[in-house]
Coordinates of C-alpha atoms (C1' of nucleotides) in Angstrom, one line a residue:
Chain A
M8 CA -22.2 -21.8 8.1
A9 CA -21.7 -18.5 6.3
K10 CA -18.9 -18.1 3.9
K11 CA -15.8 -16.6 5.4
F12 CA -14.0 -13.6 4.0
Y13 CA -11.1 -15.3 2.4
I14 CA -8.0 -13.2 1.7
T15 CA -4.6 -14.1 0.5
T16 CA -1.2 -12.7 -0.2
A17 CA 1.0 -14.0 -3.0
I18 CA 3.2 -16.8 -1.6
D19 CA 6.8 -15.8 -1.4
Y20 CA 9.4 -17.6 -3.4
A21 CA 11.8 -19.6 -1.3
N22 CA 14.9 -18.6 -3.2
G23 CA 15.6 -15.5 -1.2
S24 CA 15.3 -13.6 2.0
P25 CA 12.4 -11.4 3.1
H26 CA 12.6 -7.7 2.1
L27 CA 10.5 -4.6 2.3
G28 CA 8.2 -5.7 -0.5
H29 CA 7.3 -8.9 1.2
A30 CA 6.7 -7.1 4.5
Y31 CA 4.5 -4.5 2.9
E32 CA 2.2 -7.0 1.1
K33 CA 1.6 -8.8 4.3
V34 CA 0.9 -5.6 6.2
L35 CA -1.5 -4.4 3.5
T36 CA -3.3 -7.7 3.5
D37 CA -3.4 -7.8 7.3
V38 CA -4.9 -4.3 7.5
L39 CA -7.7 -5.4 5.2
A40 CA -8.2 -8.7 7.2
R41 CA -8.3 -6.9 10.5
Y42 CA -10.6 -4.2 9.2
R43 CA -13.0 -6.9 7.9
R44 CA -12.9 -8.7 11.3
L45 CA -14.0 -5.4 12.9
Q46 CA -16.8 -5.2 10.3
G47 CA -18.0 -8.5 11.7
D48 CA -16.7 -10.8 8.9
E49 CA -15.3 -14.1 9.8
V50 CA -11.9 -13.9 8.0
H51 CA -9.7 -16.6 6.7
F52 CA -6.3 -15.0 5.9
V53 CA -3.6 -17.1 4.2
T54 CA 0.0 -16.5 3.3
G55 CA 2.7 -18.8 2.5
L56 CA 5.8 -20.0 0.7
D57 CA 6.4 -21.2 -2.9
E58 CA 9.1 -23.8 -2.6
H59 CA 9.6 -25.8 -5.8
G60 CA 11.5 -24.9 -8.9
Q61 CA 14.7 -24.6 -10.7
K62 CA 16.3 -21.8 -8.6
V63 CA 15.7 -23.5 -5.3
Q64 CA 17.1 -26.7 -6.7
M65 CA 20.2 -24.9 -7.9
S66 CA 20.7 -23.0 -4.6
A67 CA 20.4 -26.2 -2.7
R68 CA 23.0 -27.9 -4.9
K69 CA 25.3 -25.0 -4.5
A70 CA 24.9 -25.1 -0.7
G71 CA 25.3 -28.9 -0.7
L72 CA 21.9 -29.3 0.9
E73 CA 18.6 -31.0 0.1
P74 CA 16.1 -28.5 -1.4
Q75 CA 13.7 -29.2 1.4
A76 CA 16.4 -28.2 3.9
I77 CA 16.8 -24.9 2.2
C78 CA 13.1 -24.3 2.2
D79 CA 12.8 -25.2 5.8
Q80 CA 15.3 -22.5 6.6
V81 CA 13.6 -19.9 4.4
A82 CA 10.2 -20.8 5.8
V83 CA 11.5 -20.1 9.3
E84 CA 12.6 -16.7 8.1
F85 CA 9.4 -15.7 6.4
Q86 CA 7.2 -17.0 9.2
G87 CA 9.4 -15.1 11.5
L88 CA 8.7 -12.0 9.5
C89 CA 5.0 -12.5 9.9
Q90 CA 5.4 -12.8 13.6
R91 CA 7.6 -9.7 13.8
L92 CA 4.9 -7.8 11.9
E93 CA 2.1 -9.2 13.9
I94 CA 0.4 -10.5 10.9
S95 CA -2.9 -12.2 11.8
N96 CA -2.9 -14.9 9.2
D97 CA -5.0 -18.0 10.0
D98 CA -2.9 -20.3 7.9
Y99 CA 0.5 -20.6 6.4
I100 CA 0.8 -22.8 3.3
R101 CA 4.0 -24.3 1.9
T102 CA 3.8 -25.8 -1.5
T103 CA 5.8 -28.9 -0.4
E104 CA 3.1 -29.9 2.0
A105 CA 1.2 -33.1 1.3
R106 CA -2.2 -31.3 1.3
H107 CA -0.9 -29.1 -1.6
K108 CA 0.7 -31.9 -3.7
K109 CA -2.6 -33.8 -3.4
V110 CA -4.6 -30.8 -4.7
V111 CA -2.2 -30.0 -7.5
Q112 CA -2.2 -33.6 -8.7
S113 CA -6.0 -33.8 -8.5
V114 CA -6.4 -30.6 -10.4
L115 CA -3.9 -31.7 -13.1
Q116 CA -5.6 -35.0 -13.5
D117 CA -9.0 -33.4 -13.7
L118 CA -7.9 -31.1 -16.4
Y119 CA -6.1 -33.9 -18.2
D120 CA -9.3 -36.0 -18.2
R121 CA -11.2 -33.0 -19.5
G122 CA -8.8 -32.7 -22.4
E123 CA -7.5 -29.3 -21.4
I124 CA -3.9 -30.6 -21.2
Y125 CA -2.0 -32.1 -24.1
K126 CA 1.6 -33.2 -24.9
A127 CA 3.6 -31.5 -27.6
E128 CA 7.1 -30.5 -28.6
Y129 CA 8.5 -27.3 -27.5
A130 CA 11.5 -25.7 -29.2
G131 CA 13.6 -23.1 -27.5
F132 CA 17.0 -21.8 -26.6
Y133 CA 18.5 -23.5 -23.7
S134 CA 21.3 -22.3 -21.5
Q135 CA 23.3 -25.2 -20.0
R136 CA 25.0 -23.0 -17.5
Q137 CA 21.8 -21.5 -16.1
E138 CA 19.8 -24.7 -16.7
Q139 CA 16.9 -22.8 -18.1
F140 CA 15.3 -21.7 -21.3
V141 CA 16.2 -18.2 -22.5
T142 CA 14.3 -16.1 -25.0
E143 CA 15.1 -13.4 -27.6
K144 CA 14.2 -10.9 -24.9
E145 CA 17.3 -11.8 -22.9
K146 CA 19.6 -10.9 -25.7
V147 CA 21.8 -7.8 -25.4
D148 CA 23.1 -6.4 -28.7
G149 CA 21.9 -9.5 -30.4
E150 CA 23.9 -11.8 -28.1
W151 CA 23.0 -13.7 -25.0
P152 CA 25.0 -12.3 -22.1
E153 CA 27.9 -14.2 -20.8
I154 CA 26.1 -15.5 -17.7
Y155 CA 24.1 -17.8 -19.9
G156 CA 27.2 -19.5 -21.3
E157 CA 26.6 -21.5 -24.4
V158 CA 23.0 -21.3 -25.6
E159 CA 21.8 -24.0 -27.9
E160 CA 18.5 -24.6 -29.6
V161 CA 16.8 -27.7 -28.2
I162 CA 13.5 -29.5 -28.7
E163 CA 11.8 -30.9 -25.7
T164 CA 8.5 -32.7 -25.2
N165 CA 6.2 -31.2 -22.6
Y166 CA 2.6 -30.9 -21.5
F167 CA 0.6 -27.8 -22.4
F168 CA -2.5 -26.3 -20.9
K169 CA -5.0 -24.9 -23.4
L170 CA -5.4 -21.3 -22.8
A171 CA -6.6 -20.0 -26.1
Q172 CA -10.1 -21.5 -26.1
H173 CA -10.9 -19.5 -23.0
Q174 CA -9.6 -16.2 -24.2
D175 CA -12.9 -14.6 -25.4
W176 CA -14.6 -15.7 -22.1
L177 CA -11.8 -14.0 -20.1
V178 CA -12.1 -10.8 -22.0
D179 CA -15.8 -10.7 -21.4
T180 CA -15.4 -11.5 -17.8
I181 CA -12.9 -8.7 -17.2
E182 CA -14.8 -6.2 -19.3
N183 CA -18.0 -6.9 -17.5
N184 CA -16.6 -6.8 -14.0
E185 CA -15.1 -3.5 -13.2
A186 CA -14.5 -4.3 -9.6
F187 CA -12.5 -7.5 -10.5
I188 CA -9.2 -5.7 -10.4
Y189 CA -8.3 -2.8 -8.2
P190 CA -7.0 -0.3 -9.2
R191 CA -9.2 -0.3 -12.2
F192 CA -6.6 1.0 -14.6
R193 CA -4.7 -2.3 -14.2
S194 CA -7.5 -4.0 -16.1
A195 CA -6.2 -2.2 -19.2
D196 CA -2.9 -4.0 -18.9
V197 CA -4.7 -7.3 -18.9
L198 CA -7.0 -6.4 -21.8
Q199 CA -4.1 -5.2 -23.8
F200 CA -2.3 -8.5 -23.2
L201 CA -5.5 -10.3 -24.3
K202 CA -5.6 -8.4 -27.6
E203 CA -3.0 -10.8 -28.9
P204 CA -3.9 -14.4 -29.3
L205 CA -3.0 -16.5 -26.3
N206 CA -0.5 -19.3 -26.7
D207 CA -1.0 -22.4 -24.7
L208 CA 0.9 -22.6 -21.4
C209 CA 3.8 -25.0 -20.9
I210 CA 3.2 -26.6 -17.5
S211 CA 5.8 -29.3 -17.2
R212 CA 9.5 -29.9 -17.1
P213 CA 11.1 -33.3 -17.7
R214 CA 12.3 -34.9 -14.6
E215 CA 15.9 -35.2 -15.8
R216 CA 16.1 -31.4 -15.9
L217 CA 14.1 -30.6 -12.8
Q218 CA 13.6 -32.9 -9.9
W219 CA 12.3 -30.4 -7.4
G220 CA 8.6 -30.3 -8.2
I221 CA 5.3 -32.0 -8.0
E222 CA 5.1 -35.1 -10.3
L223 CA 2.4 -35.0 -13.1
P224 CA -0.2 -37.6 -12.0
F225 CA -0.5 -38.9 -15.6
D226 CA 3.2 -39.0 -16.5
S227 CA 5.9 -39.7 -13.9
E228 CA 8.6 -38.6 -16.2
Y229 CA 7.6 -34.9 -15.6
V230 CA 7.1 -32.5 -12.8
T231 CA 4.7 -29.5 -13.0
Y232 CA 6.3 -26.1 -13.3
V233 CA 5.6 -22.8 -11.7
W234 CA 2.0 -21.7 -12.1
F235 CA 0.2 -24.9 -11.6
D236 CA 2.2 -25.4 -8.5
A237 CA 2.1 -21.8 -7.1
L238 CA -1.4 -20.5 -8.0
V239 CA -3.2 -23.6 -6.9
N240 CA -2.1 -22.8 -3.3
Y241 CA -5.1 -20.5 -3.1
I242 CA -7.5 -23.4 -3.4
T243 CA -5.4 -25.8 -1.4
A244 CA -5.5 -23.4 1.5
A245 CA -9.2 -23.0 0.9
G246 CA -9.6 -26.7 1.6
Y247 CA -10.2 -27.9 -2.0
G248 CA -11.5 -31.4 -1.8
T249 CA -12.8 -31.0 1.7
D250 CA -15.9 -29.7 3.4
A251 CA -14.1 -26.5 4.3
Y252 CA -13.8 -25.5 0.7
A253 CA -17.4 -24.2 0.4
D254 CA -16.9 -22.0 3.5
H255 CA -13.8 -20.3 1.9
W256 CA -13.9 -20.3 -1.9
P257 CA -14.2 -18.0 -3.8
A258 CA -11.4 -15.8 -2.5
D259 CA -12.7 -12.4 -1.7
F260 CA -9.2 -10.8 -2.4
H261 CA -6.0 -11.9 -3.8
V262 CA -3.5 -9.2 -2.8
I263 CA -0.6 -9.2 -5.2
G264 CA 2.1 -7.0 -6.6
K265 CA 1.7 -5.3 -9.9
D266 CA 4.4 -7.5 -11.4
I267 CA 2.5 -10.7 -11.1
L268 CA -0.9 -9.5 -12.3
V269 CA -0.2 -10.1 -16.0
P270 CA -0.3 -12.8 -17.1
P271 CA -0.3 -15.3 -14.1
H272 CA -3.0 -13.9 -11.8
A273 CA -5.2 -12.2 -14.3
V274 CA -4.9 -14.7 -17.2
Y275 CA -3.6 -18.1 -16.2
W276 CA -5.4 -18.3 -12.9
P277 CA -8.9 -17.4 -14.0
I278 CA -8.6 -19.7 -17.0
M279 CA -7.4 -22.6 -14.8
L280 CA -10.3 -22.1 -12.5
H281 CA -12.8 -21.7 -15.4
A282 CA -11.5 -24.9 -17.0
L283 CA -12.0 -26.7 -13.7
G284 CA -15.5 -25.3 -13.4
L285 CA -14.6 -23.4 -10.3
E286 CA -15.6 -19.9 -9.3
L287 CA -13.2 -17.0 -9.8
P288 CA -11.8 -15.0 -7.0
R289 CA -13.9 -11.9 -6.4
H290 CA -11.2 -9.2 -6.5
F291 CA -7.5 -8.6 -7.0
L292 CA -5.9 -5.9 -5.0
V293 CA -2.8 -4.9 -6.9
H294 CA -0.2 -2.9 -5.0
G295 CA 2.9 -1.0 -6.3
W296 CA 6.5 -1.2 -5.3
W297 CA 8.7 0.4 -2.8
L298 CA 11.5 2.2 -4.7
S299 CA 15.1 2.8 -3.8
S300 CA 14.9 0.5 -0.8
G301 CA 18.6 0.2 0.1
A302 CA 21.1 2.2 -1.9
K303 CA 19.5 5.6 -1.5
M304 CA 19.2 5.7 2.2
S305 CA 22.8 5.0 2.9
K306 CA 23.8 8.5 1.7
S307 CA 23.4 10.5 4.9
T308 CA 24.6 8.0 7.5
G309 CA 27.0 6.1 5.5
A310 CA 25.4 2.9 6.8
V311 CA 23.1 0.7 4.8
V312 CA 19.8 0.5 6.5
N313 CA 17.7 -2.6 6.2
P314 CA 14.1 -1.4 6.3
L315 CA 13.1 -4.5 8.2
D316 CA 15.4 -3.6 11.1
L317 CA 13.0 -0.8 11.8
I318 CA 10.5 -3.3 13.1
E319 CA 12.8 -4.2 16.0
Q320 CA 14.0 -0.6 16.4
H321 CA 10.7 1.1 16.6
G322 CA 8.0 -1.6 16.9
A323 CA 5.8 -3.4 14.5
D324 CA 3.1 -0.8 14.8
A325 CA 5.3 2.0 13.8
F326 CA 6.5 0.1 10.8
R327 CA 3.0 -0.8 9.8
Y328 CA 1.9 2.8 10.3
F329 CA 4.7 4.0 8.1
V330 CA 4.1 1.7 5.1
T331 CA 0.4 2.2 5.3
R332 CA 0.6 5.9 5.6
E333 CA 3.1 6.4 2.8
M334 CA 1.9 4.0 0.2
N335 CA -1.0 5.0 -2.0
V336 CA -2.3 1.5 -2.8
G337 CA -1.6 0.7 -6.4
Q338 CA 1.1 3.4 -6.9
D339 CA 4.7 3.1 -6.1
S340 CA 6.3 4.8 -3.2
E341 CA 9.7 5.9 -2.2
F342 CA 11.3 4.5 0.9
S343 CA 13.8 6.5 3.0
L344 CA 14.9 6.4 6.5
E345 CA 14.4 10.2 6.7
R346 CA 10.7 9.8 5.8
F347 CA 10.3 7.1 8.3
T348 CA 11.9 9.2 11.0
A349 CA 9.7 12.2 10.1
R350 CA 6.6 10.1 10.4
Y351 CA 7.6 8.5 13.6
N352 CA 8.5 11.7 15.4
S353 CA 5.9 14.0 14.0
D354 CA 2.8 11.8 13.8
L355 CA 3.4 9.0 16.3
A356 CA 5.5 10.5 19.0
N357 CA 4.4 14.1 18.9
D358 CA 0.8 14.0 17.9
L359 CA -0.5 10.7 19.2
G360 CA 2.0 9.6 21.9
N361 CA 2.3 13.0 23.4
L362 CA -1.4 13.6 23.5
L363 CA -2.0 10.4 25.4
S364 CA 0.9 11.4 27.6
R365 CA -0.5 14.7 28.6
L366 CA -3.9 13.3 29.1
L367 CA -2.7 10.6 31.5
N368 CA -0.6 13.1 33.3
M369 CA -3.3 15.6 33.8
G370 CA -5.8 12.9 34.8
G371 CA -3.4 11.8 37.5
R372 CA -2.8 15.4 38.7
Y373 CA -6.3 16.9 38.5
T374 CA -8.9 14.2 38.5
E375 CA -7.4 11.4 40.7
G376 CA -6.6 9.2 37.8
R377 CA -10.1 8.8 36.5
V378 CA -12.0 10.0 33.5
P379 CA -14.3 12.6 34.9
A380 CA -17.8 13.4 33.6
A381 CA -18.3 15.9 30.8
T382 CA -20.8 18.3 32.4
I383 CA -20.8 21.2 29.9
D384 CA -21.1 21.4 26.2
E385 CA -19.9 24.8 24.9
A386 CA -18.3 26.0 21.7
P387 CA -14.9 24.1 22.1
E388 CA -16.7 20.8 22.8
Q389 CA -19.1 21.3 20.0
E390 CA -16.4 22.1 17.6
L391 CA -14.4 19.0 18.5
K392 CA -17.5 16.9 18.2
Q393 CA -18.3 18.3 14.8
L394 CA -14.7 17.7 13.7
W395 CA -15.2 14.1 14.8
E396 CA -18.4 13.8 13.0
S397 CA -17.0 14.9 9.6
T398 CA -13.9 12.7 10.3
A399 CA -16.0 9.6 11.0
K400 CA -18.1 10.1 7.9
E401 CA -15.0 9.9 5.7
L402 CA -13.2 7.0 7.3
I403 CA -15.4 4.1 6.3
P404 CA -15.5 5.0 2.6
L405 CA -11.8 5.6 2.7
Y406 CA -11.2 2.1 4.2
D407 CA -13.6 0.5 1.8
G408 CA -11.8 2.2 -1.1
F409 CA -8.3 1.1 0.0
Q410 CA -7.4 4.7 0.7
Y411 CA -5.5 3.8 3.8
H412 CA -3.0 6.6 3.5
R413 CA -5.8 9.1 3.4
A414 CA -7.7 7.5 6.2
L415 CA -4.6 7.7 8.4
E416 CA -4.1 11.3 7.3
T417 CA -7.7 12.0 8.3
I418 CA -7.3 10.4 11.7
F419 CA -4.1 12.2 12.5
S420 CA -5.7 15.5 11.5
F421 CA -8.4 14.8 14.1
L422 CA -5.7 14.0 16.7
S423 CA -4.3 17.4 15.9
G424 CA -7.8 18.8 16.5
I425 CA -7.7 17.2 20.0
N426 CA -4.4 18.9 20.7
R427 CA -5.9 22.1 19.5
Y428 CA -8.9 21.6 21.8
A429 CA -6.6 21.0 24.8
E430 CA -4.9 24.4 24.1
T431 CA -8.3 26.1 23.9
R432 CA -9.5 24.7 27.2
A433 CA -6.1 24.8 28.8
P434 CA -7.0 22.5 31.7
W435 CA -3.7 23.2 33.4
K436 CA -4.8 26.8 33.8
L437 CA -8.3 25.8 34.9
A438 CA -6.7 23.6 37.6
K439 CA -5.4 26.7 39.4
S440 CA -8.9 28.1 39.8
E441 CA -11.3 27.6 42.7
D442 CA -14.3 28.6 40.6
P443 CA -16.8 25.6 40.2
A444 CA -17.3 26.7 36.6
D445 CA -13.7 26.3 35.9
R446 CA -13.7 22.9 37.6
A447 CA -16.5 21.8 35.4
A448 CA -14.6 23.0 32.4
L449 CA -11.5 21.2 33.5
E450 CA -13.3 17.9 34.0
T451 CA -15.2 18.3 30.8
S452 CA -12.0 18.9 28.8
L453 CA -10.3 15.8 30.1
A454 CA -13.4 13.7 29.5
C455 CA -13.6 15.0 25.9
M456 CA -9.9 14.4 25.3
A457 CA -10.2 10.8 26.5
E458 CA -13.4 10.2 24.5
A459 CA -11.8 11.8 21.3
L460 CA -8.7 9.7 21.8
R461 CA -10.8 6.6 22.1
L462 CA -12.6 7.4 18.9
S463 CA -9.3 8.1 17.1
V464 CA -7.8 4.7 17.7
V465 CA -10.9 2.7 16.6
L466 CA -9.9 2.8 13.0
L467 CA -6.3 2.9 13.8
T468 CA -6.7 -0.6 15.1
P469 CA -6.3 -2.5 11.8
V470 CA -3.1 -0.7 11.1
M471 CA -1.7 -0.5 14.7
P472 CA -3.4 -3.3 16.6
T473 CA -1.1 -3.3 19.6
I474 CA -0.8 0.4 20.1
S475 CA -4.5 0.8 19.7
E476 CA -5.2 -1.8 22.4
K477 CA -2.7 -0.2 24.6
V478 CA -4.3 3.2 24.3
R479 CA -7.7 1.7 25.0
A480 CA -6.4 0.0 28.2
L481 CA -4.7 3.2 29.3
I482 CA -7.9 5.3 29.0
G483 CA -10.0 2.6 30.7
D484 CA -11.7 1.2 27.7
E485 CA -12.3 -2.4 26.9
A486 CA -10.7 -4.4 24.1
L487 CA -12.2 -3.7 20.7
T488 CA -14.2 -6.5 19.2
G489 CA -16.2 -4.8 16.5
L490 CA -17.1 -1.4 15.1
D491 CA -20.7 -1.6 16.4
G492 CA -21.4 1.8 18.0
Q493 CA -17.7 2.4 18.5
L494 CA -17.5 5.4 16.3
D495 CA -20.3 7.3 18.1
W496 CA -19.3 10.1 20.6
G497 CA -20.5 9.1 24.0
D498 CA -19.6 8.9 27.7
R499 CA -18.6 5.2 28.1
L500 CA -15.3 6.2 29.6
E501 CA -16.8 8.2 32.5
G502 CA -15.5 7.1 35.8
K503 CA -13.0 4.7 34.2
T504 CA -9.5 4.5 35.7
L505 CA -6.7 6.0 33.7
G506 CA -3.4 4.2 33.4
E507 CA 0.0 5.3 34.5
K508 CA 1.7 7.9 32.4
T509 CA 3.2 6.0 29.4
I510 CA 5.5 6.8 26.5
L511 CA 4.0 5.1 23.5
F512 CA 6.6 6.1 21.0
P513 CA 9.9 7.0 22.7
R514 CA 12.0 9.5 20.8
P515 CA 15.1 7.6 19.6
E516 CA 18.3 8.7 21.2
R517 CA 20.2 11.0 19.0
S518 CA 23.3 9.0 17.9
A519 CA 26.4 11.0 18.4
G520 CA 28.0 11.8 15.0
Chain B
rG22 C1' 7.4 1.4 -30.6
rC23 C1' 2.4 0.5 -28.4
rC24 C1' -0.7 0.7 -23.7
rA25 C1' -1.3 2.4 -18.8
rG26 C1' 0.1 5.0 -13.9
rG27 C1' 2.6 9.3 -12.0
rG28 C1' 4.7 14.4 -12.9
rU29 C1' 1.0 20.5 -8.0
rA30 C1' 5.4 24.6 -2.4
rG31 C1' 12.4 22.0 -0.4
rC32 C1' 9.9 16.7 0.9
rU33 C1' 5.2 13.5 0.8
rC34 C1' 0.6 14.2 -1.1
rA35 C1' -5.0 16.2 -1.6
rG36 C1' -7.5 18.9 -5.2
rU37 C1' -11.5 16.9 -12.4
rG38 C1' -13.8 24.2 -15.1
rG39 C1' -14.7 29.6 -11.4
rU40 C1' -9.7 34.1 -7.4
rA41 C1' -3.8 27.6 -5.9
rG42 C1' -4.4 23.5 -0.5
rA43 C1' -2.6 20.1 3.8
rG44 C1' 1.2 17.7 6.7
rC45 C1' 6.4 17.7 7.3
rA46 C1' 10.8 20.8 6.9
rG47 C1' 12.2 26.5 7.4
rA48 C1' 11.2 31.5 10.2
rG49 C1' 8.8 34.3 14.2
rG50 C1' 5.7 34.3 18.7
rA51 C1' 2.8 33.3 23.1
rC52 C1' 2.3 29.3 26.6
rU53 C1' 3.9 25.2 30.0
rC54 C1' -0.4 19.7 31.3
rA55 C1' 3.1 16.8 28.0
rU56 C1' 8.1 12.7 24.7
rA57 C1' 12.8 20.3 24.0
rA58 C1' 6.3 17.9 22.8
rG59 C1' 1.6 20.8 21.8
rC60 C1' -0.7 25.8 20.1
rC61 C1' -0.6 30.6 17.1
rU62 C1' 1.4 33.3 13.0
rU63 C1' 4.4 33.0 8.7
rU64 C1' 8.1 32.3 4.2
rG65 C1' 7.5 29.3 -0.1
rG66 C1' 4.3 27.3 -6.2
rU67 C1' 4.6 30.7 -14.1
rC68 C1' 0.1 23.3 -10.8
rG69 C1' 6.4 19.0 -16.3
rG70 C1' 6.6 22.1 -21.3
rC71 C1' 4.1 24.1 -25.7
rA72 C1' -0.3 25.0 -28.3
rG73 C1' -5.8 24.8 -28.3
rU74 C1' -11.2 24.8 -26.5
rU75 C1' -13.7 28.3 -22.9
rC76 C1' -16.0 34.4 -20.3
rA77 C1' -12.9 31.1 -17.1
rA78 C1' -8.1 25.2 -17.0
rA79 C1' -4.0 22.2 -12.2
rU80 C1' -8.8 20.4 -13.9
rC81 C1' -11.0 19.4 -21.0
rU82 C1' -8.2 18.5 -26.2
rG83 C1' -3.6 17.7 -29.0
rC84 C1' 1.7 17.3 -29.3
rC85 C1' 6.2 16.9 -26.6
rC86 C1' 9.6 15.8 -22.1
rC87 C1' 10.7 13.1 -17.5
rU88 C1' 9.4 8.7 -14.5
rU89 C1' 7.3 3.7 -13.2
rG90 C1' 5.2 -0.6 -15.0
rG91 C1' 2.9 -4.1 -18.9
rC92 C1' 3.5 -5.9 -24.0
rA93 C1' 3.0 -14.7 -24.1
rC94 C1' 6.2 -19.6 -21.6
rC95 C1' 9.9 -14.8 -17.4
rA96 C1' 10.2 -15.9 -11.7

RNA sequence: GCCAGGGUAGCUCAGUGGUAGAGCAGAGGACUCAUAAGCCUUUGGUCGGCAGUUCAAAUCUGCCCCUUGGCACCA
């Protein structure tokens, strides 16, 4: 069996509710996953939930619940988000699952046996109130803020993972693999970090301080902490220790936010894998953040808008389109309701939705609800086909280079070209003529509009899967299963039945006041 | 402080040496198949600032300013 295209998001931390950032990462990953499926890859797409740790334990205690109960609630929320967004993940991993505990313990034991883990004393400043270690960085004006309460220096024995001995290897690996981290400039952050000597990584917490974690296999007085729990999910979900593993690992892409590249994903994780003798993931796709999500958009309406409400208000596809169109992968982007509305109305409703609407309507009125044959090929047709040719040429490289915002821009610029073509041919005028030449032009124009629309939605499909399928059905096309030949201008729609006139993206009612 | 990303029309962005671009928003017009949509025309920029290299710089170099991140046990 051929290796699958294995792609992951970061797993979300269970101590909080989903927000725009979570939604975006899932959409971004899903777009890539769906694109690869169209390219013919067998895809294994995993997302999940990181459930252990101090914060979850404390939240549970505050709520008077068992930690697992809290996690179960949060898991429902996050999985619900995936459904709402029509994320096509093949697996959802939760770090409290038995399959994961087993892998974490096996990996820890393995490293312990190899001498990569040792026990040592760790001295630090501990905040009793927050039940966590604090560092000099947390100090404000030379004092720890009030929220930490009394901070005392304590010495604690813990287990450490040897990072330093792999440092040179890691620097080499990153320097010699330019495609390892996208965008490339992020590699510089990692290499800068690696200019300083690495300290070993503390991977345990004593059980009396933290119960909510996976027990160290070689010392039941401790649980493992954070990274050995969270990062290992990627190989758990790949089926580490089972036959499935070879079909999945190495991951083709870990899609993550820029905040967790250095040091966890670009330093700890590669070293963990290297120490275990496992292959590294092939690429990291590092995205930026949505800024001002919340406060800023309340200005005009006076009401705070939760970006995730837009999914229900305007559909998953519209939401997916917006975040994909607006975000230049790797950079940050500004979220505002105004921008969402502008995209929705201008691009989706006016350009795409209305184009389909006028085609279906004219097909019903002039050609008995069928896609007619294109019988002539004159300047307007040739121009439109040329425009498509140059559009198609750009799309694959843009998709391959994660330039989704520009790919969408290009597609919508072609859609605009179809609208322009319609004005040039003006089938509604031709319909009033008895001249056979006008009749031929009328039929040709509707055929060309339908074909051009079909071509437009092919590479809209990864971003707007439902809408794209809907468009295909309405113009008499079959469901899309691959890219093969789909981007070539042809006459496959000839004679196909057009659907009833449909409003794809209804204009929202203008709310009074 | 050091490193990196961004700073181009009101907004979002494209544009890496050769007379400043797109979409949206604004203004005007013709049309009517269509979701008061679409189409045509148009207003609008000392390309963050200063200096330098060059016949020529948004594009190369230096310094500065604004902004977003990274800079070891922090999720």
